[in-house]
PDB file of C-alpha atoms in Angstrom:
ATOM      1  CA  UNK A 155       0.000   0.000   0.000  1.00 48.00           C
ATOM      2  CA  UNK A 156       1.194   3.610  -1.038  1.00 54.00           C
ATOM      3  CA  UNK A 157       2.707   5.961   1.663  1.00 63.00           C
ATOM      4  CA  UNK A 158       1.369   9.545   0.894  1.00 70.00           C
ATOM      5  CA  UNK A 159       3.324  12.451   1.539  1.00 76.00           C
ATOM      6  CA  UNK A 160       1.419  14.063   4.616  1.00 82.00           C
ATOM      7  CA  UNK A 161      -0.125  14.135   7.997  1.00 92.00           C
ATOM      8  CA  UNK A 162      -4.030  12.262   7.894  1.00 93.00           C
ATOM      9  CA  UNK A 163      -6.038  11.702  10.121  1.00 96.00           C
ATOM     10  CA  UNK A 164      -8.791   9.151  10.887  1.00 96.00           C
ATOM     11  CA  UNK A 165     -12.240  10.255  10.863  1.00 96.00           C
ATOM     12  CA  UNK A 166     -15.611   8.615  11.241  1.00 97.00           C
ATOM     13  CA  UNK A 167     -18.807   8.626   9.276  1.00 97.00           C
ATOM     14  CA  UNK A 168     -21.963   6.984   9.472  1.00 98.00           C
ATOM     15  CA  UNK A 169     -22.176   7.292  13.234  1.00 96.00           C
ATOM     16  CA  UNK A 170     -18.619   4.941  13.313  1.00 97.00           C
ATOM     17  CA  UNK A 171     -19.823   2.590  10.619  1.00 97.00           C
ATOM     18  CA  UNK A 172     -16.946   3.468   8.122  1.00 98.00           C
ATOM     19  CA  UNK A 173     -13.721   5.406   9.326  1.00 97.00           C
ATOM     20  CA  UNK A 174     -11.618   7.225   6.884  1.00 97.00           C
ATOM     21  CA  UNK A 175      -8.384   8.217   6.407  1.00 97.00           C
ATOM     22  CA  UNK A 176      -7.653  11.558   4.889  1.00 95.00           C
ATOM     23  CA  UNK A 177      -5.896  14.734   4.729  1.00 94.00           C
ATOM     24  CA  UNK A 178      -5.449  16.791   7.969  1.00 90.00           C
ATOM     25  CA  UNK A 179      -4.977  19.619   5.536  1.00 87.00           C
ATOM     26  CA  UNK A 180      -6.212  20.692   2.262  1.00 78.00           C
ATOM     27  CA  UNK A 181      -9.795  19.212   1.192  1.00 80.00           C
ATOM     28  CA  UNK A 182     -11.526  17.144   3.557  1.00 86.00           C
ATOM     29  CA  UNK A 183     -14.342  14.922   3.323  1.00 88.00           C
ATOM     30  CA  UNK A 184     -17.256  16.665   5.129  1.00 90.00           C
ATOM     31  CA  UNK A 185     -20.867  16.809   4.502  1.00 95.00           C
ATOM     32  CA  UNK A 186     -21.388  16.627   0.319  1.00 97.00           C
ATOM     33  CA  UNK A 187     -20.124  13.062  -0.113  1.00 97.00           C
ATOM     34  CA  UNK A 188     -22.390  11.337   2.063  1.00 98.00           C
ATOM     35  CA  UNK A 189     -25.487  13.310   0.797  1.00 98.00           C
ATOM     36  CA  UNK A 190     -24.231  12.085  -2.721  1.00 98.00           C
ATOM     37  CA  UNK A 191     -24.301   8.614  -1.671  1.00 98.00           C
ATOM     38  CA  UNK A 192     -27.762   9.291   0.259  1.00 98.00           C
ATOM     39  CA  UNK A 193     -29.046  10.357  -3.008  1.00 98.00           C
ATOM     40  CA  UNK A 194     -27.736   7.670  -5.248  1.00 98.00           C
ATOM     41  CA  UNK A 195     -30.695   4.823  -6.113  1.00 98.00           C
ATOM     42  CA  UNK A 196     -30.305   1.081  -4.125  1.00 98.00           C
ATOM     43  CA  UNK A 197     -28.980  -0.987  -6.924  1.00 98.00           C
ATOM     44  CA  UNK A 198     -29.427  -4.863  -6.798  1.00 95.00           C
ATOM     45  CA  UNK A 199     -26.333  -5.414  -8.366  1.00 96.00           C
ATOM     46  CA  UNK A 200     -24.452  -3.911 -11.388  1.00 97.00           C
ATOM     47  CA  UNK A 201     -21.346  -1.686 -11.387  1.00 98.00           C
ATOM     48  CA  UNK A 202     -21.068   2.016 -10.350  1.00 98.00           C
ATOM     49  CA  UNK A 203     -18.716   4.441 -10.683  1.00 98.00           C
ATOM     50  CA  UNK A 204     -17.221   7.634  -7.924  1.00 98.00           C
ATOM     51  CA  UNK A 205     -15.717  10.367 -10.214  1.00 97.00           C
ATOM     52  CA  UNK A 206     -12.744  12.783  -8.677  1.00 95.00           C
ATOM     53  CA  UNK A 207     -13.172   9.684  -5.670  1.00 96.00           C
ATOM     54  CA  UNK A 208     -11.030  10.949  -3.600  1.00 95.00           C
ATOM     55  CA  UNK A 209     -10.395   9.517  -0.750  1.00 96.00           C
ATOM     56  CA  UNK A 210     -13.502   7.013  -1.693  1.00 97.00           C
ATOM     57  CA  UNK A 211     -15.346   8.510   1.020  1.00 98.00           C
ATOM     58  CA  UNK A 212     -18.856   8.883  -1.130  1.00 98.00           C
ATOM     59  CA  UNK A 213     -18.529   5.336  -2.885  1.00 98.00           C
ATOM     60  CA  UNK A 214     -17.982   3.491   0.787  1.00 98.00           C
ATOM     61  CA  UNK A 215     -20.987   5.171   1.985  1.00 98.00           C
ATOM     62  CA  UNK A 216     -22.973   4.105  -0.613  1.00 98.00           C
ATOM     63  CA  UNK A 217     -21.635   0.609  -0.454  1.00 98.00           C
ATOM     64  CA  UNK A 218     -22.466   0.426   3.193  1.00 98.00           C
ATOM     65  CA  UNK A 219     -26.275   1.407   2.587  1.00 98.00           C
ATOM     66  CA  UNK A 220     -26.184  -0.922  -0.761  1.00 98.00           C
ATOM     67  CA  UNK A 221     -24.650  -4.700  -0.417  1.00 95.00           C
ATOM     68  CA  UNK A 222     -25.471  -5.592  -4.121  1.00 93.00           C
ATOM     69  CA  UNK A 223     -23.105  -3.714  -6.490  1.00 98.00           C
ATOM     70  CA  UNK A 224     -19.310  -3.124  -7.301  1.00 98.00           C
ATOM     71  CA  UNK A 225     -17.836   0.444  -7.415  1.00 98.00           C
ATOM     72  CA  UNK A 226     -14.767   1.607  -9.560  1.00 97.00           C
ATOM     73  CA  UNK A 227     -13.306   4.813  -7.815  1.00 97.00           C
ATOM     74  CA  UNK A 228     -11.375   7.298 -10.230  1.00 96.00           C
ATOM     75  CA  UNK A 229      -9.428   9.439  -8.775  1.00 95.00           C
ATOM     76  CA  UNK A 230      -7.228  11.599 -10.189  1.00 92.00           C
ATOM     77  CA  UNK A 231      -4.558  12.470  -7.772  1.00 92.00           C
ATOM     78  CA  UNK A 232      -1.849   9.725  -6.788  1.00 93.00           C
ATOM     79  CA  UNK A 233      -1.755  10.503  -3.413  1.00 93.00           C
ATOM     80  CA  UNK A 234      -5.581  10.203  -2.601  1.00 94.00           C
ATOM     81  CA  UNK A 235      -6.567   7.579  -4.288  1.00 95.00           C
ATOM     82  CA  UNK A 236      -3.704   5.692  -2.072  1.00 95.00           C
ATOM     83  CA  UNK A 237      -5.730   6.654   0.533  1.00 96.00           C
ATOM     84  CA  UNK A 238      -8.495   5.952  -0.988  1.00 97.00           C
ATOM     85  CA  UNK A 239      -6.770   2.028  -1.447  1.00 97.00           C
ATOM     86  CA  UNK A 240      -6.263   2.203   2.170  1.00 97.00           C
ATOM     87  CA  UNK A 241      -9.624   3.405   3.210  1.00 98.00           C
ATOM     88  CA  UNK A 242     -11.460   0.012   0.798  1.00 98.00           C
ATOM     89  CA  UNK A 243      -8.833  -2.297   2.509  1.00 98.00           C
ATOM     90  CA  UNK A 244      -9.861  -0.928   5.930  1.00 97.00           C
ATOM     91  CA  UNK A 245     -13.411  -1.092   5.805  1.00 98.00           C
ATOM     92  CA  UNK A 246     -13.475  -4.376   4.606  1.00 97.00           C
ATOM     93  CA  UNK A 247     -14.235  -3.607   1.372  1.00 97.00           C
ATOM     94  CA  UNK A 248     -11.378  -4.782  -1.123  1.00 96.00           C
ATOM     95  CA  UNK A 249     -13.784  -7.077  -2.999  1.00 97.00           C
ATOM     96  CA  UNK A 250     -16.308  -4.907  -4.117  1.00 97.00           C
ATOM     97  CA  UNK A 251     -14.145  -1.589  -5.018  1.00 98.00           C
ATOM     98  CA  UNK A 252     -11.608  -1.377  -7.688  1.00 97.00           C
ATOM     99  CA  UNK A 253      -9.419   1.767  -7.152  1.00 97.00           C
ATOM    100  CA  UNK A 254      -8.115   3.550 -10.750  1.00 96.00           C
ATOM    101  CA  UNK A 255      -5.479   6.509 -10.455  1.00 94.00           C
ATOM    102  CA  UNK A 256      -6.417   8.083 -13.924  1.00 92.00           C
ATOM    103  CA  UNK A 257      -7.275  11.734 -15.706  1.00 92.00           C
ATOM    104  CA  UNK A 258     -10.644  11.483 -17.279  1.00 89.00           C
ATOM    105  CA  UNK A 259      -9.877  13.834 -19.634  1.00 86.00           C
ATOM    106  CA  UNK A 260      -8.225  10.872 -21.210  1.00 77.00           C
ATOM    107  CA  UNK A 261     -11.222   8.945 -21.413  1.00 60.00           C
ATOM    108  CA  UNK A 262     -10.124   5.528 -21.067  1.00 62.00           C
ATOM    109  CA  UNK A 263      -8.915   4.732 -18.017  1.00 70.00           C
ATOM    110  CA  UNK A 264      -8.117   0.665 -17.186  1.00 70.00           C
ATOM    111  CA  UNK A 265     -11.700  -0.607 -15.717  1.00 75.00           C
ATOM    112  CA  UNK A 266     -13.303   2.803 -16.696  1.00 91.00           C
ATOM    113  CA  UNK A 267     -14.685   2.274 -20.351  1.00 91.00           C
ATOM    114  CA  UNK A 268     -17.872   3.713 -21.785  1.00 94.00           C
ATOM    115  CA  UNK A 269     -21.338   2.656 -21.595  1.00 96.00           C
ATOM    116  CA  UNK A 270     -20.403   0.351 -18.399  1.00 96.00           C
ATOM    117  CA  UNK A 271     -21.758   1.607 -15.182  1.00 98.00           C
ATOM    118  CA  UNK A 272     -25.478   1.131 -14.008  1.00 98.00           C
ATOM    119  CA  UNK A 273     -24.756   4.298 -11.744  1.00 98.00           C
ATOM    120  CA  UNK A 274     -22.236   7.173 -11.846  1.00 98.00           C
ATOM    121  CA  UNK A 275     -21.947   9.610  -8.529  1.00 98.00           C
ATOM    122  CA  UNK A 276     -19.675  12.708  -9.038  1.00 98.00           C
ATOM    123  CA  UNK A 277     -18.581  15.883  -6.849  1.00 96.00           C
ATOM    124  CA  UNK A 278     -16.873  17.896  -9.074  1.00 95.00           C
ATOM    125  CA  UNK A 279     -14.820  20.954  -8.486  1.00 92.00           C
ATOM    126  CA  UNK A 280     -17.234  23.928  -7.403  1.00 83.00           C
ATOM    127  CA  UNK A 281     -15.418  26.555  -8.492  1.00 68.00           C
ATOM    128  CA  UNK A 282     -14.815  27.869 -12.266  1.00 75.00           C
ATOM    129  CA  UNK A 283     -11.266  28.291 -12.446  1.00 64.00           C
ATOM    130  CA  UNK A 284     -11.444  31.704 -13.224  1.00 58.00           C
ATOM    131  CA  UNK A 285     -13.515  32.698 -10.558  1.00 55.00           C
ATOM    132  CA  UNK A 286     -11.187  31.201  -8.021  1.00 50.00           C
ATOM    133  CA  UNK A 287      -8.101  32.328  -6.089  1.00 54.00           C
ATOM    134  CA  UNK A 288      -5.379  29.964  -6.315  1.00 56.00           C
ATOM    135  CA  UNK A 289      -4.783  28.178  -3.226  1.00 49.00           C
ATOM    136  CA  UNK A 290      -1.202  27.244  -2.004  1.00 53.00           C
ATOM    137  CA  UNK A 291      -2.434  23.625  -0.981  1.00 54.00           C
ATOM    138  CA  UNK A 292      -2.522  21.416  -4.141  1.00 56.00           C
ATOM    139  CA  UNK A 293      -4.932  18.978  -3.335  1.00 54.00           C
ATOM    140  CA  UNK A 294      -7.346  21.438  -2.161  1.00 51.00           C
ATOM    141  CA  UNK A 295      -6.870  23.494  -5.308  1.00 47.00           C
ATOM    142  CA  UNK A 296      -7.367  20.370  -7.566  1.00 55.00           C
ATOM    143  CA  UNK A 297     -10.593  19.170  -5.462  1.00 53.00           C
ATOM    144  CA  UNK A 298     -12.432  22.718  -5.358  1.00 53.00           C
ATOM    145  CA  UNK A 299     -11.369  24.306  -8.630  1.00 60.00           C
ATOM    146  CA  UNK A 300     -11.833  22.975 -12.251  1.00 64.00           C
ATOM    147  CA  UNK A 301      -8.188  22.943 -13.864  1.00 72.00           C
ATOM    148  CA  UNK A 302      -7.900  21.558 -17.651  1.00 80.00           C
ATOM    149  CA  UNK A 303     -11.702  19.614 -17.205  1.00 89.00           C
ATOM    150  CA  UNK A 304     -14.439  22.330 -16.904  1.00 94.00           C
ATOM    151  CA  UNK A 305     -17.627  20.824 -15.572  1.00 96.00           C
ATOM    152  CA  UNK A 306     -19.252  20.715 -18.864  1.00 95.00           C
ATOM    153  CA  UNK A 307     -16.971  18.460 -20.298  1.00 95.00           C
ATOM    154  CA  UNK A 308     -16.420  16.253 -16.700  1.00 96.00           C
ATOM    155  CA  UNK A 309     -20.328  15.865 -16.832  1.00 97.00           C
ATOM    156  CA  UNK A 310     -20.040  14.691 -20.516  1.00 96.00           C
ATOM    157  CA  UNK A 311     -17.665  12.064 -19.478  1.00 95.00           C
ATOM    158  CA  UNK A 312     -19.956  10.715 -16.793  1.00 97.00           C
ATOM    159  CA  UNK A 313     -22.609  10.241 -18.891  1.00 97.00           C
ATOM    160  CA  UNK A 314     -20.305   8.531 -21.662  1.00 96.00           C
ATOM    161  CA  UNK A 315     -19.514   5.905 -19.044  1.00 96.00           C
ATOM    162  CA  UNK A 316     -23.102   5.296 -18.146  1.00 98.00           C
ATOM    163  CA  UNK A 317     -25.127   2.593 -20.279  1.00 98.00           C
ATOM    164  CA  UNK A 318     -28.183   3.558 -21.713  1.00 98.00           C
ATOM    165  CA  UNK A 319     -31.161   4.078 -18.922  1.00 98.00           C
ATOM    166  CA  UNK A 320     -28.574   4.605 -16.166  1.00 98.00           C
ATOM    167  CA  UNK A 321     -28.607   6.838 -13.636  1.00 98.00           C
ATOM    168  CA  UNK A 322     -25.845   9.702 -12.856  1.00 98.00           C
ATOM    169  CA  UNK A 323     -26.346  11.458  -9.432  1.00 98.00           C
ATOM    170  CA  UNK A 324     -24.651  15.520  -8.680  1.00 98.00           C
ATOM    171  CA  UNK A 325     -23.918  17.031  -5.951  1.00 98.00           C
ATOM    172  CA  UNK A 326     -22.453  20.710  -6.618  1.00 97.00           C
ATOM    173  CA  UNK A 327     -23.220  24.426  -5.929  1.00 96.00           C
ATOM    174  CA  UNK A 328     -26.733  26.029  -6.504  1.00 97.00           C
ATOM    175  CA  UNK A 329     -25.582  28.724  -8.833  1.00 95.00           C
ATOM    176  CA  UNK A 330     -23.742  26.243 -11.187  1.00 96.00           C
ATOM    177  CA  UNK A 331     -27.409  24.819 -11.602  1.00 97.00           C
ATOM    178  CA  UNK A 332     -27.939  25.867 -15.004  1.00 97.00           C
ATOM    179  CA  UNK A 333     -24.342  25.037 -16.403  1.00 96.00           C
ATOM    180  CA  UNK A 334     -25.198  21.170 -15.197  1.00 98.00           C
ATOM    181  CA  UNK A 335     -29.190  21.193 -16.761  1.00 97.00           C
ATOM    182  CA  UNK A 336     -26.974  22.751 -20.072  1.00 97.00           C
ATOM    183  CA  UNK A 337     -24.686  19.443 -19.835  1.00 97.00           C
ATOM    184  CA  UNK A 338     -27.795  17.070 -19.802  1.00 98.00           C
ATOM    185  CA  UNK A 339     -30.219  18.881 -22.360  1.00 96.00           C
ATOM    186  CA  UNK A 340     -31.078  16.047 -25.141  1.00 96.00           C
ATOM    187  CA  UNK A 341     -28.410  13.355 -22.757  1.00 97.00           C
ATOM    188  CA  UNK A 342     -30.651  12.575 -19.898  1.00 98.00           C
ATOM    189  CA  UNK A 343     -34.292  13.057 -18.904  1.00 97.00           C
ATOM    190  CA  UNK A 344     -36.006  12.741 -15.563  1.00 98.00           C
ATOM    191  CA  UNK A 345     -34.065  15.148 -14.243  1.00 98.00           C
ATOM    192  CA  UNK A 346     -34.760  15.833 -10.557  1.00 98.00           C
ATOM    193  CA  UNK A 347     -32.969  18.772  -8.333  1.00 98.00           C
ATOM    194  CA  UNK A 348     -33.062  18.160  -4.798  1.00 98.00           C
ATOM    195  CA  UNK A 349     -32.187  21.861  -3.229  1.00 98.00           C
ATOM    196  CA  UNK A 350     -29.587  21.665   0.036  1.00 98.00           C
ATOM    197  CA  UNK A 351     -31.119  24.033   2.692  1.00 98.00           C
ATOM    198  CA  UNK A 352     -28.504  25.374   5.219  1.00 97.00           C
ATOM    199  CA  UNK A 353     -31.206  26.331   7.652  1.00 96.00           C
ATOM    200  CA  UNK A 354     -34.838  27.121   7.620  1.00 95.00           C
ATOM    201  CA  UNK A 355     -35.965  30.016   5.411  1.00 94.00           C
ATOM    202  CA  UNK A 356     -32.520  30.342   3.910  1.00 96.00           C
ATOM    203  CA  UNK A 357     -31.348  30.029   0.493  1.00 97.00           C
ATOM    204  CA  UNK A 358     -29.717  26.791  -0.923  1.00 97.00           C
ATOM    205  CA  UNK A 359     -25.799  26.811  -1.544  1.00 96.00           C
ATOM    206  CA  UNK A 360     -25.620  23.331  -3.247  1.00 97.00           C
ATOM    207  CA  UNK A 361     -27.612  21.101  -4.767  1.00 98.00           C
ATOM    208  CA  UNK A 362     -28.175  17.007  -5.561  1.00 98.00           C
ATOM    209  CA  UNK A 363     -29.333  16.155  -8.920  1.00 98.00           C
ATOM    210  CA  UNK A 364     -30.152  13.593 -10.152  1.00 98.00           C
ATOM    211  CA  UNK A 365     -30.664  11.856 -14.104  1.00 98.00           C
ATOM    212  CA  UNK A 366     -31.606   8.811 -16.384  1.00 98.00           C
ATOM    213  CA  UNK A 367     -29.382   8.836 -19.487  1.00 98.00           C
ATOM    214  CA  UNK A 368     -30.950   8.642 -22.489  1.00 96.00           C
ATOM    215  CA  UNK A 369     -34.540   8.599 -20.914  1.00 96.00           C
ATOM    216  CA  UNK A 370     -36.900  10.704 -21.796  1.00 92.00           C
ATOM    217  CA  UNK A 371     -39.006  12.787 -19.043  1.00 92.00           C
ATOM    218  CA  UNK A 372     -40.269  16.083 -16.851  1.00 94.00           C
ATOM    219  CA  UNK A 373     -37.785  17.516 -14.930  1.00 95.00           C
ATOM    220  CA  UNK A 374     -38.769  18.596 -11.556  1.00 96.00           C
ATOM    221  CA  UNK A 375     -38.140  20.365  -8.136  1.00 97.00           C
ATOM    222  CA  UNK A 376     -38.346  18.668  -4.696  1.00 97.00           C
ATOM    223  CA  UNK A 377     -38.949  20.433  -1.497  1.00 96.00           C
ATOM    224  CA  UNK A 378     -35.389  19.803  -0.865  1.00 97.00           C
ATOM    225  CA  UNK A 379     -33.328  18.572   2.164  1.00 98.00           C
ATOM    226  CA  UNK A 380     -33.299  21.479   5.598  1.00 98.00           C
ATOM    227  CA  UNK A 381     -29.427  20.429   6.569  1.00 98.00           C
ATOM    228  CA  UNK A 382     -29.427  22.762  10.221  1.00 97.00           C
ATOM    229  CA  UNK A 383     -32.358  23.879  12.430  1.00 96.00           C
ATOM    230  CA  UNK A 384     -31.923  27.449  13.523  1.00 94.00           C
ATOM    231  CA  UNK A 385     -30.302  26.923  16.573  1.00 92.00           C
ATOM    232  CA  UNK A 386     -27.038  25.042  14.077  1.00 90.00           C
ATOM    233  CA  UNK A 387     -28.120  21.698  15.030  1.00 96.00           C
ATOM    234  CA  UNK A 388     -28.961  19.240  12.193  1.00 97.00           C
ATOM    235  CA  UNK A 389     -31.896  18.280  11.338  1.00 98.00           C
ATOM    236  CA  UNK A 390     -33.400  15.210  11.958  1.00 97.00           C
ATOM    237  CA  UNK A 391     -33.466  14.307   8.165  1.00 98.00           C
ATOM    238  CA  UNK A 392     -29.574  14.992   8.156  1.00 98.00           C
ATOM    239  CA  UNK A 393     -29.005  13.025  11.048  1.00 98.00           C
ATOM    240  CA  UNK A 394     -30.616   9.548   9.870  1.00 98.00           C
ATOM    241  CA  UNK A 395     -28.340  10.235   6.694  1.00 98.00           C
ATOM    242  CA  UNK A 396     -25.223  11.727   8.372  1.00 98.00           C
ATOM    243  CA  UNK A 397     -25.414   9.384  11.504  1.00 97.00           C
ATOM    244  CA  UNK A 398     -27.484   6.059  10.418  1.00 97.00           C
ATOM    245  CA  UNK A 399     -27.008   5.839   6.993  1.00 97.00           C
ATOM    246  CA  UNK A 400     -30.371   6.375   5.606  1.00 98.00           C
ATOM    247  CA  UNK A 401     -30.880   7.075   1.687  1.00 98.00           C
ATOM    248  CA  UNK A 402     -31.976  10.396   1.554  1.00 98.00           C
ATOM    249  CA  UNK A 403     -36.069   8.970   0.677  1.00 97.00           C
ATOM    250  CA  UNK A 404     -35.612   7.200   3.973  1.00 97.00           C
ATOM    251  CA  UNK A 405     -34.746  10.794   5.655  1.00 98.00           C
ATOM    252  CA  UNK A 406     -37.453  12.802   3.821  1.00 96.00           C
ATOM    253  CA  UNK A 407     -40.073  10.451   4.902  1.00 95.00           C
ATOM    254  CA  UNK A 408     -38.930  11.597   8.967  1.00 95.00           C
ATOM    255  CA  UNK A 409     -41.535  14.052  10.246  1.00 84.00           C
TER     256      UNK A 409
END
């Protein structure tokens, strides 16, 4: 297993049902994966795919809601998707996850081939690179701003990899809403857009969405997920997902 070139640290999720190892500085796993993974449909079996994986945090949450499928995690750095290696060997997990160091600007990377996955799940980069200030720590300039992939084009290469029907789930910020529906127009139908309240009354910074490729239907608007009560507590929602691992229908269904 890879050494990686800094201080980690070990950090729970799922109220202690996966622990992961990760960066003690620069991008860290927080909220956003596991609410990807929430989001993601219960597959029977099949294959899915985690693109810009990571440390593998959003895939291993999934796979510990969802016993039936394999996951391919593609990860573009060398240094987290060692982590990510040692994060699937830790949780037990080395026989359903394949981990692939690769640039999917390439297109073609080892298990990752086109029209292959039942499911792809994807946090991109939220910033435009032009809109951002560089930041001195590499991996958190390389997880938060797009480089040489802009998000149209790493949204085109999700869908490539996705067979015809599947389903590709977002999570990314609320005001780069209408560069993702642009990506999907004519590629995907049944588009639904799950808005991420921080608190009651307040207006959503990110947002989940999800899509069938090559289906053809409505989009539409849920009432959305309330992440903090007023008083900065979660909600009780983003507790059964944060805490118990709960899909994110399971949550919404909590009064």
């Amino acid at each position: 297993m890879s050494a990686v070139p800094f201080e980690t640290t070990q950090d729970d999720f799922l109220g202690g049902k996966l622990s992961i190892c990760q960066p003690k500085v620069g991008y860290r796993a927080a909220m956003d994966p596991v609410l990807l993974a929430a989001a993601a449909p219960a597959l029977r079996r099949g294959r899915v795919l985690d693109v810009g994986a990571g440390v593998g945090t959003a895939g291993l949450c999934y796979l510990a809601r969802v016993p039936g499928p394999e996951l391919v995690a593609l990860e573009l750095l060398p240094e987290l998707a060692a982590l990510a290696e040692r994060n699937v060997a830790a949780n037990g997990m080395d026989d359903r996850v394949t981990v692939v160091r690769g640039d999917l600007s390439q297109h073609r990377c080892g298990h990752v081939v086109p029209n292959s996955f039942d499911l792809v799940i994807t946090n991109p980069p939220y910033m435009p690179g032009e809109a951002a200030s560089p930041s001195p720590n590499a991996i958190r300039q390389t997880a938060n701003v797009e480089s040489h992939v802009p998000l149209a084009q790493w949204l085109d290469f999700c869908l490539k990899m996705l067979k015809q029907k599947g389903t590709l789930v977002i999570v990314q910020r609320a005001d780069r809403l209408d560069d993702i529906l642009a990506a999907l127009h004519g590629r995907a139908g049944e588009v639904t857009v799950i808005p991420l309240w921080p608190k009651p009354g307040r207006e959503a910074k990110r947002v989940l969405v999800r899509a069938r490729k090559a289906v053809k239907g409505p989009a539409r608007m849920t009432a959305g997920l309330t992440l903090h009560t007023d008083s900065e507590r979660y909600t009780k929602k983003t507790t059964a997902i944060l805490m118990h691992g709960a899909s994110l229908e399971e949550a919404l269904e909590i009064s």
